[in-house]
Amino acid sequence: MSNHSDPKHSGSQDLLKVTAAAKREFPDPTEGNSQLPAGLLLVFAAIICFAGAYFGIYHGGFQGDVFNESDSTPALLSSKKAATSVVTQAPVELSLVEQGKAIYANCQPCHQASGLGIPGQFPPLVGADYVVGSEKRLIAILLKGIGGPIAVAGSTYNGAMPAWEKALSDRKIAAVASYVRATWGNAAPEISEAKVAALKKELAAKADPWTEAGLLAIPSDAKIEGVTEAAPTSGAAPAPMGGTPTSATTAATASAAPAVDLEAGKAQYLAICVACHQPTGMGLPPVFPPLVNSEYVKGNPERVVAIILNGVMGPITVDGKPYNNMMPPQGAVLTDTKISQVASFVRATFGGGAGPVTVEQVAAARQKYGSRPTGWSEAELKAFPENN
Ligand code: HEC
Ligand code: HEC
């Protein structure tokens, strides 16, 4: 065809071009409803289901400061009981630490996001005795500040840290203290607002910041007066070894004879137990049971020593959840001294402050049970008296 070159037909040709173009176009859009393609709906549904399931399984215990997917398990989806216990526990305990994370912005310029400080200028909070040790000392530092030479983690610092009692509320001090105790691998328990308030009252007359000597004069196991919530265990309080001394006598004997080295116990824990029972002592359900909230930890000290000596095997229920695994015996690896240290550490840290276990107690237990060829069963462990 030669339409293009024919000048006579050019008018009608133009018209044809326009209509042809119009035919190629889609019709003008009009208002109205049309169904989403079913395939697309299915895709969305699949994405939502996947996201829900993923979140349900890998919520990491809803802890803002920890990214550990394995803190939770697929079993949560099927086990109603486990799921509700997570839901009911989470807000109470986590909010303090989580709040503390934001408040740590006050500390970060000096102690750094890593908690490692700046060598020579700002001391580390990671693994520092003042952080993970005595809660009374830590709160005292935060309330009043500190100045002058101080040894932290083997180095000496000579700076000044401001007091926080005016800048931060009791709750915020409790939160940030709990945060630094539970972060960067630190695994010390939370500090309640009530304790901060009580210590603030006790130290009301103190105007100047602490010196190292002043801090060390606070016994490392000093209790904060005027707080009654020190026993988180409902029902029978865990009785320290050797009968049931009153709290006054426990404190007296403990400060008179600093018999067991808890720091060494912590080192044992971090070397041996941590792989299974985790830095938090919460274990890894459903494989490794928690030491927190465990009668085996805070109850009869002879029993926890027996567990460490010989291990555990077979089905056992801890904090309401069933486990069926095996813990290897540690008796051949650890001396009596080390067992007394690690047992005392887990009791003090995860056992709600249960009393220490002496080397003599470990030696006596080894005498009795050392030659056992197998780990303990739940029934055998239950046969120990609850408190000894
Ligand atoms: C202006 C800098 C600065 C800020 C902000 C600061 N600190 Fe400190 N902090 C120091 C210095 C310096 C020392 C050591 C003081 C000395 O040498 O006597 C110290 C010591 C400490 C200690 C005892 C030693 C140790 O490392 O365990 C703790 C605990 C501590 N600070 C916690 C905190 C917390 C928690 C916050 C936030 C609420 C905070 N600090 C904010 C500078 C600071
Ligand atoms: C290789 C992993 C592993 C190591 C290392 C380990 N445990 Fe265990 N522990 C377990 C398992 C698994 C159980 C439960 C055994 C069962 O299901 O019968 C358990 C049970 C326990 C129990 C009794 C149940 C409970 O949760 O209270 C205590 C107490 C305990 N371990 C303390 C310790 C201490 C202290 C250490 C370090 C000296 C330690 N364990 C090292 C895996 C381990």
Short mmCIF file of N, CA, C and O and ligand atoms in Angstrom, two decimals, residues 103-111 115 121-132 137-138 141-142 145-153 156-162 164 168 172-173 176-177 180 210-212 215, ligand 1:
data_model
loop_
_atom_site.label_atom_id
_atom_site.label_comp_id
_atom_site.label_asym_id
_atom_site.label_seq_id
_atom_site.Cartn_x
_atom_site.Cartn_y
_atom_site.Cartn_z
N ILE A 103 17.73 4.56 79.30
CA ILE A 103 18.36 5.45 80.28
C ILE A 103 19.88 5.36 80.19
O ILE A 103 20.60 6.28 80.56
N TYR A 104 20.34 4.23 79.67
CA TYR A 104 21.79 4.07 79.52
C TYR A 104 22.38 5.14 78.60
O TYR A 104 23.60 5.39 78.63
N ALA A 105 21.55 5.81 77.82
CA ALA A 105 22.04 6.92 76.98
C ALA A 105 22.79 7.94 77.84
O ALA A 105 23.73 8.59 77.36
N ASN A 106 22.43 8.07 79.10
CA ASN A 106 23.15 8.97 80.01
C ASN A 106 24.57 8.52 80.29
O ASN A 106 25.44 9.33 80.60
N CYS A 107 24.78 7.23 80.27
CA CYS A 107 26.07 6.67 80.67
C CYS A 107 26.98 6.46 79.46
O CYS A 107 28.20 6.40 79.58
N GLN A 108 26.35 6.31 78.30
CA GLN A 108 27.05 5.89 77.09
C GLN A 108 28.21 6.80 76.69
O GLN A 108 29.25 6.30 76.26
N PRO A 109 28.10 8.14 76.83
CA PRO A 109 29.23 8.98 76.42
C PRO A 109 30.52 8.58 77.12
O PRO A 109 31.60 8.70 76.54
N CYS A 110 30.43 8.15 78.34
CA CYS A 110 31.64 7.77 79.07
C CYS A 110 31.89 6.26 79.00
O CYS A 110 32.97 5.83 78.67
N HIS A 111 30.88 5.48 79.34
CA HIS A 111 31.12 4.03 79.43
C HIS A 111 30.95 3.33 78.09
O HIS A 111 31.18 2.12 78.00
N GLY A 115 29.84 -0.85 76.73
CA GLY A 115 30.06 -1.05 78.15
C GLY A 115 31.53 -1.24 78.50
O GLY A 115 31.86 -1.53 79.65
N GLN A 121 40.53 6.24 80.91
CA GLN A 121 39.62 7.34 81.24
C GLN A 121 38.35 6.88 81.95
O GLN A 121 38.03 7.36 83.02
N PHE A 122 37.61 6.00 81.27
CA PHE A 122 36.33 5.57 81.82
C PHE A 122 36.35 4.06 82.00
O PHE A 122 36.60 3.33 81.05
N PRO A 123 36.08 3.61 83.21
CA PRO A 123 36.21 2.17 83.48
C PRO A 123 35.11 1.36 82.79
O PRO A 123 34.04 1.88 82.48
N PRO A 124 35.38 0.08 82.55
CA PRO A 124 34.38 -0.79 81.91
C PRO A 124 33.26 -1.16 82.88
O PRO A 124 33.48 -1.21 84.09
N LEU A 125 32.09 -1.42 82.34
CA LEU A 125 30.99 -1.97 83.15
C LEU A 125 30.86 -3.47 82.91
O LEU A 125 30.25 -4.18 83.69
N VAL A 126 31.46 -3.93 81.81
CA VAL A 126 31.39 -5.35 81.50
C VAL A 126 32.25 -6.13 82.49
O VAL A 126 33.43 -5.83 82.65
N GLY A 127 31.63 -7.07 83.14
CA GLY A 127 32.36 -7.93 84.06
C GLY A 127 32.94 -7.22 85.28
O GLY A 127 33.72 -7.79 86.02
N ALA A 128 32.54 -5.95 85.51
CA ALA A 128 33.09 -5.21 86.65
C ALA A 128 32.40 -5.64 87.94
O ALA A 128 31.18 -5.74 87.99
N ASP A 129 33.21 -5.87 88.97
CA ASP A 129 32.64 -6.25 90.27
C ASP A 129 31.61 -5.25 90.75
O ASP A 129 30.60 -5.63 91.34
N TYR A 130 31.88 -3.98 90.51
CA TYR A 130 30.95 -2.96 91.01
C TYR A 130 29.60 -3.06 90.32
O TYR A 130 28.61 -2.56 90.83
N VAL A 131 29.57 -3.67 89.16
CA VAL A 131 28.30 -3.79 88.43
C VAL A 131 27.59 -5.10 88.78
O VAL A 131 26.43 -5.10 89.17
N VAL A 132 28.32 -6.21 88.65
CA VAL A 132 27.65 -7.50 88.83
C VAL A 132 27.74 -8.00 90.26
O VAL A 132 27.09 -8.98 90.62
N ARG A 137 26.48 -1.64 96.62
CA ARG A 137 27.55 -0.77 96.11
C ARG A 137 27.15 -0.10 94.81
O ARG A 137 27.39 1.08 94.61
N LEU A 138 26.55 -0.87 93.92
CA LEU A 138 26.19 -0.31 92.61
C LEU A 138 25.19 0.84 92.77
O LEU A 138 25.36 1.92 92.18
N ILE A 141 26.92 3.88 94.17
CA ILE A 141 27.70 4.60 93.15
C ILE A 141 26.78 5.48 92.31
O ILE A 141 27.05 6.65 92.07
N LEU A 142 25.67 4.89 91.88
CA LEU A 142 24.78 5.65 90.99
C LEU A 142 24.14 6.83 91.73
O LEU A 142 23.97 7.90 91.16
N GLY A 145 27.64 9.13 92.91
CA GLY A 145 28.82 9.36 92.08
C GLY A 145 30.08 8.85 92.76
O GLY A 145 30.02 8.31 93.88
N ILE A 146 31.20 9.00 92.07
CA ILE A 146 32.45 8.48 92.63
C ILE A 146 33.61 9.28 92.07
O ILE A 146 33.56 9.74 90.92
N GLY A 147 34.66 9.46 92.88
CA GLY A 147 35.82 10.20 92.42
C GLY A 147 37.10 9.63 93.00
O GLY A 147 37.06 8.85 93.95
N GLY A 148 38.22 9.98 92.39
CA GLY A 148 39.51 9.53 92.90
C GLY A 148 39.89 8.17 92.36
O GLY A 148 39.13 7.57 91.61
N PRO A 149 41.07 7.71 92.74
CA PRO A 149 41.58 6.45 92.17
C PRO A 149 40.67 5.26 92.51
O PRO A 149 40.21 5.14 93.64
N ILE A 150 40.40 4.45 91.52
CA ILE A 150 39.59 3.25 91.75
C ILE A 150 40.08 2.16 90.78
O ILE A 150 40.36 2.45 89.62
N ALA A 151 40.21 0.95 91.30
CA ALA A 151 40.66 -0.16 90.46
C ALA A 151 39.45 -0.89 89.92
O ALA A 151 38.57 -1.30 90.68
N VAL A 152 39.39 -1.02 88.60
CA VAL A 152 38.29 -1.77 87.97
C VAL A 152 38.90 -2.73 86.96
O VAL A 152 39.68 -2.31 86.10
N ALA A 153 38.57 -3.99 87.08
CA ALA A 153 39.04 -5.01 86.16
C ALA A 153 40.55 -4.91 85.94
O ALA A 153 41.04 -4.95 84.82
N THR A 156 43.67 0.88 87.05
CA THR A 156 43.26 1.95 87.96
C THR A 156 42.80 3.15 87.16
O THR A 156 43.40 3.51 86.15
N TYR A 157 41.70 3.74 87.60
CA TYR A 157 41.15 4.93 86.96
C TYR A 157 41.18 6.04 87.99
O TYR A 157 41.14 5.79 89.18
N ASN A 158 41.28 7.27 87.50
CA ASN A 158 41.26 8.38 88.44
C ASN A 158 40.48 9.51 87.79
O ASN A 158 41.03 10.46 87.26
N GLY A 159 39.18 9.35 87.79
CA GLY A 159 38.32 10.34 87.17
C GLY A 159 37.22 10.71 88.14
O GLY A 159 37.35 10.53 89.34
N ALA A 160 36.14 11.22 87.59
CA ALA A 160 35.00 11.54 88.43
C ALA A 160 33.73 11.16 87.70
O ALA A 160 33.59 11.44 86.51
N MET A 161 32.86 10.48 88.39
CA MET A 161 31.56 10.15 87.80
C MET A 161 30.49 10.92 88.55
O MET A 161 30.49 10.94 89.77
N PRO A 162 29.62 11.59 87.82
CA PRO A 162 28.60 12.41 88.48
C PRO A 162 27.62 11.57 89.30
O PRO A 162 27.46 10.38 89.05
N TRP A 164 23.76 10.64 90.34
CA TRP A 164 22.55 10.59 89.52
C TRP A 164 21.28 10.75 90.33
O TRP A 164 20.19 10.75 89.79
N LEU A 168 18.05 11.39 87.98
CA LEU A 168 17.24 10.22 87.60
C LEU A 168 16.35 9.80 88.77
O LEU A 168 16.81 9.79 89.92
N LYS A 172 14.25 4.96 87.50
CA LYS A 172 15.21 5.00 86.40
C LYS A 172 16.57 4.48 86.84
O LYS A 172 17.26 3.80 86.08
N ILE A 173 16.95 4.78 88.07
CA ILE A 173 18.22 4.25 88.57
C ILE A 173 18.13 2.73 88.67
O ILE A 173 19.05 2.00 88.25
N VAL A 176 18.36 1.38 85.04
CA VAL A 176 19.66 1.40 84.38
C VAL A 176 20.62 0.45 85.10
O VAL A 176 21.44 -0.22 84.46
N ALA A 177 20.49 0.34 86.41
CA ALA A 177 21.32 -0.62 87.15
C ALA A 177 21.00 -2.03 86.68
O ALA A 177 21.90 -2.85 86.43
N VAL A 180 22.54 -2.58 83.14
CA VAL A 180 23.98 -2.85 83.04
C VAL A 180 24.33 -4.19 83.67
O VAL A 180 25.31 -4.82 83.28
N TRP A 210 31.55 8.99 96.42
CA TRP A 210 32.31 7.92 97.05
C TRP A 210 33.77 7.99 96.65
O TRP A 210 34.11 8.46 95.57
N THR A 211 34.60 7.46 97.54
CA THR A 211 35.96 7.09 97.16
C THR A 211 36.00 5.57 97.11
O THR A 211 35.07 4.92 97.61
N GLU A 212 37.05 5.03 96.56
CA GLU A 212 37.15 3.57 96.50
C GLU A 212 37.08 2.97 97.90
O GLU A 212 36.37 1.98 98.13
N LEU A 215 33.59 2.82 99.25
CA LEU A 215 32.77 1.79 98.62
C LEU A 215 33.12 0.41 99.15
O LEU A 215 32.25 -0.40 99.43
C1 HEC B 1 30.88 11.87 82.60
C2 HEC B 1 31.27 10.52 82.39
C3 HEC B 1 30.44 9.44 83.09
C4 HEC B 1 29.09 9.22 82.98
C5 HEC B 1 28.07 10.01 82.19
C6 HEC B 1 28.83 8.03 83.75
N1 HEC B 1 29.97 7.56 84.31
FE1 HEC B 1 30.18 5.91 85.48
N2 HEC B 1 32.12 6.37 85.80
C7 HEC B 1 32.81 7.41 85.21
C8 HEC B 1 34.16 7.46 85.75
C9 HEC B 1 35.24 8.43 85.35
C10 HEC B 1 34.25 6.43 86.71
C11 HEC B 1 35.46 6.11 87.59
C12 HEC B 1 35.49 7.13 88.71
C13 HEC B 1 36.82 7.20 89.41
O1 HEC B 1 37.84 7.08 88.74
O2 HEC B 1 36.79 7.38 90.62
C14 HEC B 1 32.96 5.75 86.70
C15 HEC B 1 32.63 4.63 87.47
C16 HEC B 1 31.47 3.90 87.36
C17 HEC B 1 31.21 2.68 88.04
C18 HEC B 1 32.15 1.94 88.98
C19 HEC B 1 33.34 1.38 88.23
C20 HEC B 1 32.96 0.33 87.20
O3 HEC B 1 33.31 0.51 86.02
O4 HEC B 1 32.29 -0.66 87.55
C21 HEC B 1 29.96 2.27 87.66
C22 HEC B 1 29.25 1.01 88.09
C23 HEC B 1 29.43 3.27 86.78
N3 HEC B 1 30.37 4.25 86.62
C24 HEC B 1 28.18 3.21 86.20
C25 HEC B 1 27.61 4.26 85.47
C26 HEC B 1 26.24 4.30 85.00
C27 HEC B 1 25.25 3.16 85.14
C28 HEC B 1 26.06 5.49 84.39
C29 HEC B 1 24.77 6.06 83.78
C30 HEC B 1 23.68 6.27 84.70
C31 HEC B 1 27.33 6.20 84.44
N4 HEC B 1 28.23 5.43 85.10
C32 HEC B 1 27.55 7.45 83.87
C33 HEC B 1 32.32 8.27 84.27
C34 HEC B 1 30.99 8.40 83.92
#
